[in-house]
Coordinates of C-alpha atoms in Angstrom, one line a residue:
M207 CA 0.0 0.0 0.0
M208 CA 1.1 3.6 -0.8
R209 CA 2.1 5.4 2.3
A210 CA 0.4 8.7 3.2
P211 CA 3.5 11.0 2.7
L212 CA 4.0 9.5 -0.8
L213 CA 0.3 10.0 -1.6
R214 CA 0.5 13.6 -0.5
L215 CA 3.5 14.1 -2.8
W216 CA 1.7 12.8 -5.8
V217 CA -1.3 15.1 -5.1
V218 CA 0.9 18.1 -4.8
A219 CA 2.7 17.2 -8.1
A220 CA -0.7 16.8 -9.8
L221 CA -1.9 20.2 -8.6
L222 CA 1.4 21.9 -9.7
A223 CA 1.0 20.3 -13.2
A224 CA -2.6 21.6 -13.4
L225 CA -1.5 25.1 -12.4
A226 CA 1.3 25.1 -14.9
A227 CA -1.1 24.1 -17.7
T228 CA -3.6 26.8 -16.7
V229 CA -0.8 29.5 -16.7
W230 CA 0.4 28.3 -20.1
W231 CA -3.1 28.4 -21.5
A232 CA -3.7 31.9 -20.2
S233 CA -0.4 33.1 -21.7
Q234 CA -1.4 32.2 -25.2
S235 CA -2.7 34.9 -27.6
A236 CA -6.3 35.1 -28.5
H237 CA -5.3 34.1 -32.0
D238 CA -3.8 30.8 -30.7
R239 CA -6.7 30.0 -28.4
E240 CA -9.2 30.3 -31.3
K241 CA -7.3 27.7 -33.5
S242 CA -9.2 24.5 -33.7
V243 CA -8.1 21.0 -34.8
G244 CA -9.3 21.8 -38.3
G245 CA -7.2 24.9 -38.6
L246 CA -10.1 27.3 -38.0
R247 CA -10.2 30.5 -36.0
R248 CA -12.6 33.3 -35.5
M249 CA -12.4 36.0 -38.2
I250 CA -12.9 38.7 -35.6
A251 CA -10.8 37.8 -32.5
E252 CA -12.8 37.2 -29.4
G253 CA -12.9 40.3 -27.1
S254 CA -11.8 42.7 -29.9
V255 CA -15.4 43.9 -30.5
P256 CA -17.9 44.9 -27.7
W257 CA -20.9 43.4 -29.5
A258 CA -23.4 44.7 -27.0
D259 CA -22.2 48.2 -27.6
V260 CA -22.4 48.2 -31.4
Q261 CA -24.4 51.3 -32.4
R262 CA -24.3 51.2 -36.2
V263 CA -24.3 48.4 -38.9
T264 CA -23.8 49.4 -42.5
V265 CA -24.2 46.9 -45.4
R266 CA -22.8 48.1 -48.8
R267 CA -24.0 46.0 -51.7
G268 CA -22.8 48.6 -54.3
A269 CA -22.1 52.2 -54.7
E270 CA -25.9 53.1 -54.7
N271 CA -27.1 50.2 -52.6
I272 CA -26.3 51.0 -49.0
T273 CA -28.4 50.1 -46.0
E274 CA -27.6 51.4 -42.5
F275 CA -29.0 50.4 -39.1
V276 CA -28.5 52.5 -36.0
R277 CA -29.4 51.7 -32.4
R278 CA -31.7 54.2 -30.7
D279 CA -32.9 53.8 -27.1
G280 CA -32.1 50.1 -27.2
H281 CA -33.9 49.4 -30.5
W282 CA -32.7 49.1 -34.1
W283 CA -33.8 51.5 -36.8
Q284 CA -33.0 51.7 -40.5
S285 CA -31.4 55.1 -41.1
K286 CA -30.5 54.6 -44.8
P287 CA -32.1 54.8 -47.3
F288 CA -34.7 56.3 -45.0
D289 CA -35.8 56.0 -41.3
F290 CA -37.9 53.0 -40.4
P291 CA -38.0 50.9 -37.1
M292 CA -36.6 47.4 -37.4
Q293 CA -37.2 44.1 -35.8
D294 CA -34.4 43.9 -33.3
A295 CA -33.9 40.1 -33.7
E296 CA -33.1 40.4 -37.4
V297 CA -30.2 43.0 -37.0
D298 CA -29.0 41.2 -33.8
G299 CA -29.0 38.0 -35.9
L300 CA -26.7 39.6 -38.5
L301 CA -24.3 40.7 -35.8
A302 CA -24.4 37.1 -34.3
R303 CA -23.4 35.6 -37.7
L304 CA -20.6 38.1 -38.0
A305 CA -19.3 37.3 -34.6
E306 CA -19.3 33.6 -35.3
V307 CA -17.6 33.5 -38.7
Q308 CA -14.5 31.2 -38.6
V309 CA -11.9 31.3 -41.3
R310 CA -9.3 28.7 -42.4
E311 CA -5.7 29.5 -41.5
S312 CA -4.2 27.6 -44.5
A313 CA -6.7 28.9 -47.1
A314 CA -5.0 32.2 -48.0
V315 CA -3.8 33.8 -51.2
D316 CA -0.1 34.4 -51.1
S317 CA 0.2 36.6 -54.2
A318 CA -0.9 40.1 -53.3
S319 CA -1.1 41.1 -57.0
D320 CA -3.5 38.3 -57.8
S321 CA -5.5 38.3 -54.6
A322 CA -8.1 40.9 -55.6
V323 CA -8.8 39.1 -58.9
A324 CA -8.7 35.6 -57.5
T325 CA -10.9 36.3 -54.5
G326 CA -13.2 39.1 -55.6
L327 CA -12.1 41.3 -52.8
T328 CA -11.8 44.4 -55.0
P329 CA -12.2 47.9 -53.7
D330 CA -15.8 47.9 -54.7
A331 CA -16.6 44.5 -53.1
P332 CA -19.6 44.4 -50.7
T333 CA -18.9 45.2 -47.1
V334 CA -20.4 44.9 -43.7
E335 CA -19.2 47.7 -41.4
I336 CA -19.9 47.9 -37.6
A337 CA -19.1 50.8 -35.3
W338 CA -19.3 51.4 -31.6
G339 CA -18.2 54.3 -29.3
T340 CA -14.5 54.3 -29.9
G341 CA -14.0 51.8 -32.8
A342 CA -15.1 50.3 -36.0
R343 CA -14.5 47.1 -38.0
T344 CA -15.1 46.4 -41.7
V345 CA -15.5 43.0 -43.3
R346 CA -15.1 42.7 -47.1
L347 CA -17.1 40.0 -48.8
G348 CA -15.5 38.3 -51.9
S349 CA -16.3 35.6 -54.4
R350 CA -18.2 32.5 -53.5
L351 CA -16.6 29.1 -53.6
P352 CA -18.0 25.6 -54.1
A353 CA -19.5 23.7 -51.1
G354 CA -20.9 26.7 -49.4
F355 CA -17.6 28.6 -48.8
A356 CA -16.6 32.2 -49.8
W357 CA -13.6 34.6 -49.6
M358 CA -13.6 37.4 -47.1
C359 CA -11.2 39.6 -45.1
T360 CA -11.3 42.4 -42.5
D361 CA -9.6 45.8 -42.2
A362 CA -7.7 44.4 -39.2
D363 CA -6.5 41.4 -41.3
P364 CA -6.6 42.2 -45.0
Q365 CA -5.2 38.8 -46.0
P366 CA -8.0 37.0 -47.9
R367 CA -9.4 34.0 -46.0
V368 CA -11.9 31.3 -46.7
A369 CA -15.0 30.8 -44.5
R370 CA -18.5 29.5 -44.7
S371 CA -20.8 31.7 -46.7
T372 CA -23.4 32.3 -44.0
L373 CA -22.5 36.0 -43.7
H374 CA -22.7 36.4 -47.5
D375 CA -26.2 34.8 -47.3
A376 CA -27.4 37.1 -44.6
A377 CA -25.8 40.4 -45.9
L378 CA -26.2 39.9 -49.6
L379 CA -29.3 37.7 -50.2
G380 CA -31.6 38.9 -47.5
D381 CA -34.4 41.4 -48.2
F382 CA -33.8 44.1 -45.6
R383 CA -37.2 45.5 -46.2
Q384 CA -38.8 42.5 -44.6
W385 CA -36.7 43.1 -41.5
R386 CA -38.7 46.2 -40.8
L387 CA -41.2 46.3 -37.9
P388 CA -44.5 45.2 -39.5
F389 CA -46.9 46.9 -37.1
L390 CA -49.0 49.7 -38.5
F391 CA -49.6 51.7 -35.4
S392 CA -47.6 52.2 -32.2
R393 CA -50.0 54.6 -30.4
A394 CA -53.3 52.7 -30.6
D395 CA -53.4 52.4 -26.8
L396 CA -54.6 54.1 -23.7
E397 CA -53.0 57.4 -24.7
C398 CA -55.1 57.6 -27.9
T399 CA -57.3 60.7 -27.9
R400 CA -59.0 60.5 -31.3
L401 CA -59.7 58.0 -34.1
V402 CA -60.6 59.1 -37.6
C403 CA -61.5 56.9 -40.6
E404 CA -62.3 58.3 -44.0
Q405 CA -63.5 56.4 -47.1
R406 CA -64.0 57.7 -50.6
V407 CA -67.4 56.7 -51.9
Q408 CA -69.4 57.7 -54.9
G409 CA -70.5 61.2 -54.3
G410 CA -68.1 62.1 -51.5
V411 CA -66.3 61.0 -48.4
E412 CA -67.7 59.0 -45.5
R413 CA -66.0 60.1 -42.2
I414 CA -66.1 58.2 -38.9
E415 CA -64.6 60.1 -36.0
V416 CA -64.5 59.4 -32.3
V417 CA -62.9 61.4 -29.5
R418 CA -62.1 60.5 -25.9
E419 CA -63.9 62.5 -23.2
G420 CA -62.3 61.4 -19.9
P421 CA -62.8 57.6 -19.6
Q422 CA -65.6 57.6 -22.2
W423 CA -65.7 58.0 -26.0
R424 CA -68.0 60.1 -28.1
L425 CA -68.9 59.7 -31.8
V426 CA -68.7 63.1 -33.5
S427 CA -69.1 61.9 -37.1
P428 CA -71.1 60.9 -39.1
L429 CA -73.4 61.9 -36.1
R430 CA -72.9 63.2 -32.6
T431 CA -73.8 60.6 -30.0
R432 CA -72.4 58.4 -27.3
A433 CA -69.9 55.8 -28.4
D434 CA -69.7 52.2 -27.2
R435 CA -66.6 52.1 -25.1
A436 CA -66.2 48.3 -25.6
A437 CA -66.5 48.7 -29.4
I438 CA -63.9 51.5 -29.5
E439 CA -61.5 49.4 -27.4
R440 CA -62.0 46.5 -29.8
W441 CA -61.1 48.8 -32.7
L442 CA -58.0 50.1 -30.8
E443 CA -56.9 46.5 -30.1
A444 CA -57.4 45.6 -33.8
L445 CA -55.3 48.6 -34.9
E446 CA -52.6 47.7 -32.4
R447 CA -52.4 44.1 -33.7
A448 CA -52.7 45.1 -37.4
Q449 CA -49.5 44.6 -39.5
T450 CA -48.3 44.6 -43.0
S451 CA -48.0 41.3 -44.9
G452 CA -44.9 42.6 -46.7
F453 CA -43.0 45.6 -48.0
V454 CA -43.4 46.1 -51.8
A455 CA -41.4 49.1 -52.9
D456 CA -39.2 51.9 -51.6
S457 CA -39.4 55.5 -52.8
P458 CA -41.4 54.7 -56.0
A459 CA -41.2 57.4 -58.7
E460 CA -45.0 57.2 -59.1
L461 CA -47.8 56.5 -56.6
L462 CA -50.4 55.9 -59.3
P463 CA -49.7 52.2 -59.9
F464 CA -50.4 51.6 -56.2
G465 CA -53.6 53.7 -56.0
L466 CA -51.9 55.9 -53.4
D467 CA -52.1 59.1 -55.4
R468 CA -55.7 59.2 -54.3
P469 CA -56.1 56.8 -51.4
T470 CA -59.5 55.1 -51.1
T471 CA -59.3 54.9 -47.3
S472 CA -57.3 56.6 -44.5
V473 CA -57.1 55.9 -40.8
E474 CA -55.6 58.3 -38.2
V475 CA -54.7 57.6 -34.6
H476 CA -54.2 60.8 -32.6
S477 CA -52.4 60.6 -29.2
Q478 CA -50.5 62.7 -26.7
R479 CA -47.0 61.8 -25.7
Q480 CA -45.9 63.1 -22.3
S481 CA -42.4 64.0 -21.3
V482 CA -40.8 65.7 -18.3
A483 CA -38.9 69.0 -19.2
A484 CA -35.7 70.1 -17.5
D485 CA -37.6 72.3 -15.1
G486 CA -39.8 69.4 -14.0
S487 CA -42.9 70.4 -15.9
V488 CA -44.9 67.8 -17.8
Q489 CA -45.1 68.5 -21.5
R490 CA -47.7 67.0 -23.9
V491 CA -47.0 66.7 -27.5
D492 CA -49.7 65.8 -30.0
E493 CA -48.9 63.0 -32.4
V494 CA -50.7 61.6 -35.4
E495 CA -50.2 58.2 -37.1
R496 CA -51.9 58.0 -40.5
L497 CA -52.4 55.0 -42.7
E498 CA -53.4 55.4 -46.3
I499 CA -54.9 52.5 -48.2
G500 CA -54.7 52.3 -52.0
S501 CA -55.8 50.0 -54.8
P502 CA -56.0 46.1 -54.7
V503 CA -52.6 44.4 -55.4
R504 CA -54.4 42.8 -58.4
S505 CA -57.9 42.8 -59.9
G506 CA -60.4 41.3 -57.5
A507 CA -57.9 40.7 -54.7
A508 CA -58.7 41.5 -51.0
E509 CA -55.1 42.6 -50.4
R510 CA -54.3 46.3 -50.8
F511 CA -51.3 48.6 -51.2
A512 CA -50.8 51.1 -48.4
R513 CA -48.3 53.4 -46.8
L514 CA -47.7 55.1 -43.5
M515 CA -47.6 58.9 -43.8
Q516 CA -45.1 59.2 -41.0
R517 CA -42.8 57.0 -43.2
P518 CA -44.2 57.6 -46.7
D519 CA -41.2 56.2 -48.7
A520 CA -42.2 52.6 -48.1
V521 CA -45.1 51.0 -50.0
L522 CA -46.7 48.2 -48.0
E523 CA -49.2 45.4 -48.6
L524 CA -52.1 44.7 -46.4
D525 CA -54.2 41.6 -46.2
A526 CA -57.9 41.5 -45.8
T527 CA -57.6 41.2 -42.0
A528 CA -55.6 44.4 -41.7
V529 CA -57.9 46.3 -44.0
A530 CA -61.0 45.1 -41.9
A531 CA -59.3 46.1 -38.7
A532 CA -58.7 49.6 -40.0
V533 CA -62.2 50.3 -41.3
P534 CA -65.1 49.8 -38.8
I535 CA -68.8 50.0 -39.4
G536 CA -70.0 53.4 -38.0
L537 CA -73.2 52.3 -36.3
L538 CA -71.4 49.5 -34.5
L539 CA -69.4 52.1 -32.6
V540 CA -72.6 53.7 -31.1
D541 CA -73.3 53.0 -27.5
P542 CA -76.4 50.7 -27.6
T543 CA -77.5 51.5 -24.0
A544 CA -80.4 53.9 -23.6
A545 CA -79.1 56.2 -20.8
G546 CA -75.3 55.9 -21.3
C547 CA -74.7 56.4 -17.5
R548 CA -74.4 54.1 -14.5
A549 CA -77.3 53.4 -12.3
E550 CA -75.3 54.5 -9.3
D551 CA -75.0 58.0 -10.7
I552 CA -78.8 58.5 -11.0
A553 CA -80.4 60.2 -8.1
A554 CA -83.9 60.5 -9.6
L555 CA -86.0 59.6 -12.7
R556 CA -88.7 62.0 -13.9
F557 CA -91.4 60.3 -16.0
E558 CA -93.6 62.3 -18.4
P559 CA -96.0 59.9 -20.0
I560 CA -98.3 61.2 -22.7
A561 CA -101.4 59.4 -21.4
D562 CA -100.9 60.0 -17.6
E563 CA -99.7 62.6 -15.1
P564 CA -96.0 63.1 -14.5
W565 CA -94.3 61.5 -11.5
R566 CA -90.8 61.0 -10.0
L567 CA -88.8 58.0 -8.8
Q568 CA -86.1 59.2 -6.4
R569 CA -83.6 57.9 -3.9
S570 CA -84.4 58.4 -0.2
A571 CA -82.3 57.0 2.6
G572 CA -81.2 53.9 0.7
E573 CA -84.6 53.3 -0.8
W574 CA -86.5 54.5 -3.8
K575 CA -89.7 56.6 -3.4
I576 CA -92.5 57.2 -5.9
V577 CA -93.6 60.9 -5.7
S578 CA -96.6 62.2 -7.6
T579 CA -99.5 64.6 -7.0
Q580 CA -101.4 61.7 -5.4
G581 CA -98.8 61.1 -2.7
E582 CA -95.6 59.3 -1.9
W583 CA -94.9 55.6 -1.7
T584 CA -92.0 53.3 -1.2
A585 CA -91.1 51.8 -4.6
D586 CA -90.7 48.1 -5.1
R587 CA -87.0 47.4 -5.1
A588 CA -87.1 44.6 -7.7
A589 CA -89.2 46.7 -10.1
T590 CA -86.8 49.6 -9.6
D591 CA -83.7 47.6 -10.2
S592 CA -85.3 46.1 -13.4
L593 CA -86.1 49.6 -14.7
L594 CA -82.6 50.9 -14.0
A595 CA -81.1 47.8 -15.8
K596 CA -83.3 48.5 -18.8
L597 CA -82.1 52.1 -19.0
C598 CA -78.4 51.7 -18.1
T599 CA -77.2 48.2 -19.1
A600 CA -79.6 46.7 -21.6
R601 CA -78.2 46.8 -25.1
A602 CA -80.4 47.6 -28.0
S603 CA -81.0 44.8 -30.5
E604 CA -80.9 47.3 -33.4
L605 CA -79.9 50.9 -34.1
T606 CA -81.4 53.2 -36.7
L607 CA -81.1 56.8 -37.7
E608 CA -84.8 56.9 -38.8
R609 CA -87.1 59.1 -36.7
P610 CA -90.4 57.5 -35.7
S611 CA -93.7 59.1 -36.3
A612 CA -94.5 61.8 -33.6
D613 CA -98.0 60.2 -32.9
L614 CA -96.3 57.1 -31.6
L615 CA -94.5 58.9 -28.7
A616 CA -95.3 57.3 -25.3
G617 CA -93.5 59.9 -23.2
R618 CA -90.2 60.9 -21.8
I619 CA -87.9 59.7 -19.1
V620 CA -85.4 62.2 -17.6
A621 CA -82.4 61.0 -15.4
E622 CA -81.1 63.5 -12.9
S623 CA -77.8 63.4 -11.0
F624 CA -77.2 64.0 -7.3
D625 CA -76.5 67.7 -7.9
G626 CA -79.7 68.2 -9.8
R627 CA -78.2 68.1 -13.3
E628 CA -80.0 66.4 -16.2
L629 CA -78.0 63.4 -17.2
V630 CA -80.1 62.3 -20.2
A631 CA -83.6 62.8 -21.5
L632 CA -85.1 59.9 -23.4
S633 CA -88.0 59.9 -25.7
V634 CA -89.9 56.5 -25.5
V635 CA -91.8 55.2 -28.5
Q636 CA -93.4 51.8 -29.2
E637 CA -94.6 50.1 -32.4
R638 CA -98.4 49.5 -32.7
N639 CA -100.0 46.4 -31.4
N640 CA -97.5 46.1 -28.5
G641 CA -94.5 45.9 -30.8
R642 CA -90.9 46.9 -30.3
F643 CA -89.7 49.8 -28.1
G644 CA -87.5 52.6 -29.3
L645 CA -85.5 55.1 -27.1
D646 CA -83.9 58.3 -28.4
D647 CA -81.6 60.4 -26.3
G648 CA -81.8 63.4 -28.7
S649 CA -78.8 62.5 -30.8
G650 CA -80.8 61.1 -33.7
V651 CA -80.0 57.5 -32.9
L652 CA -83.1 55.3 -32.2
R653 CA -82.1 52.4 -30.0
I654 CA -84.6 49.6 -30.6
H655 CA -85.6 46.8 -28.1
P656 CA -87.9 43.9 -28.6
S657 CA -91.5 43.9 -27.2
S658 CA -90.3 41.8 -24.3
F659 CA -88.4 44.9 -23.1
A660 CA -91.7 46.0 -21.5
L661 CA -90.7 49.5 -20.5
R662 CA -93.5 51.0 -18.4
L663 CA -94.0 54.7 -17.9
D664 CA -96.8 54.6 -15.3
A665 CA -96.1 54.9 -11.5
Q666 CA -98.1 51.8 -10.8
S667 CA -95.4 49.6 -12.4
C668 CA -93.0 50.5 -9.6
R669 CA -95.3 50.1 -6.7
P670 CA -95.3 46.9 -4.6
A671 CA -97.7 44.3 -6.1
A672 CA -100.1 44.6 -3.1
Q673 CA -100.5 48.3 -3.7
R674 CA -101.2 48.2 -7.4
T675 CA -104.8 49.3 -8.1
N676 CA -104.7 48.8 -11.9
P677 CA -103.6 45.8 -14.0
V678 CA -100.2 46.0 -15.6
D679 CA -100.7 47.1 -19.2
P680 CA -98.2 48.3 -21.7
P681 CA -98.2 51.9 -22.8
T682 CA -100.9 52.9 -25.2
A683 CA -98.5 54.9 -27.5
Q684 CA -96.3 52.8 -29.8
V685 CA -93.2 53.0 -32.2
P686 CA -93.2 52.2 -36.0

């Protein structure tokens, strides 16, 4: 058996050998460490480029074909031939390929006079240039070779080298237009203050416009009325998701072939961007994003040409989904509820039936009271809750801009706030023979409900069942 002192000696010797190997490895140059068994090394030595700090990437495919990407606020933008936001992953992928390129040590051209001709690394050869705070690096791309190889060199090592052609594929074959951010709108969110959609139709232009009023939305064109908040939010969500299906052309000489000389449709998203000034004050800047939609990409196709006016040099293609997201149906944006306010905000309801005397339904110490010239009664809570639900939450089954005949008016219901303000005044009509109900808040929109809506205007309908002296009958006046 090995004695303990001898064993310790062997352990110390092994540790010293390992330490010596580590020191030797650390003393080698980056160039030597990157050599592999196959004679490969990184074209750009490890540690020589701070890849996370690269701020500009320029790809030159020719004297007139130059694309440049710059990093702004942590995101990549195309800056040449014009400004456009990019998909970060695409530009980062190009940098990753550049960092991973490995060249063969033995595959080099020895004759300097023949190297440019033999390798294609002429002065006008394509290049990929990167730049960071204090430095830059240029890679020249030469001729392709069989089996997926190609010539290349760098400004730091101008000797032509052979490497896999993956960088050639990414820099020379890729369509940089398709690397652009495909989303059409970036401000279709909670900071949006106005939405406008215009369509050219025979005889003029149809305009849909909604504006934000606090937490609510109001339709101001083609008519002025309350807007359905849920419908507006669905429109905003559709615009936020909408994206191009591809980029077709850059800086075309004529817009006529794309139908963008006179767009058939336009959509605008207005918003306010807030920023804090040097003095601590909050500044609000109005911004407008505008999409213009032109002609179909081919006869009978649902796809359309389009462009963004904040970046008008790029012609896009939109599929049917994106076009539908941009263009809503006007009436579907109208608030379908009768009163357009919460039941909790109503302090009193004033009823003015045509065939009966007026009366009031008002809150009193946690209850509802019926007040009329005949006296005061405690209202039936279930009947009151049902009435408030019909006015505040029930959604109309149909909306129309047609006005009913005046002789079908059943009466009015006026909602009052706790400070005595008039929240809304509703005209109530009903079709003949106990048909459908219609309610108009004065905006010209008639909100229609089925006959089962059974909206009563008489005080008896809100009294407890034991106190009702008359049978429950529907109003005598009706809506067409």
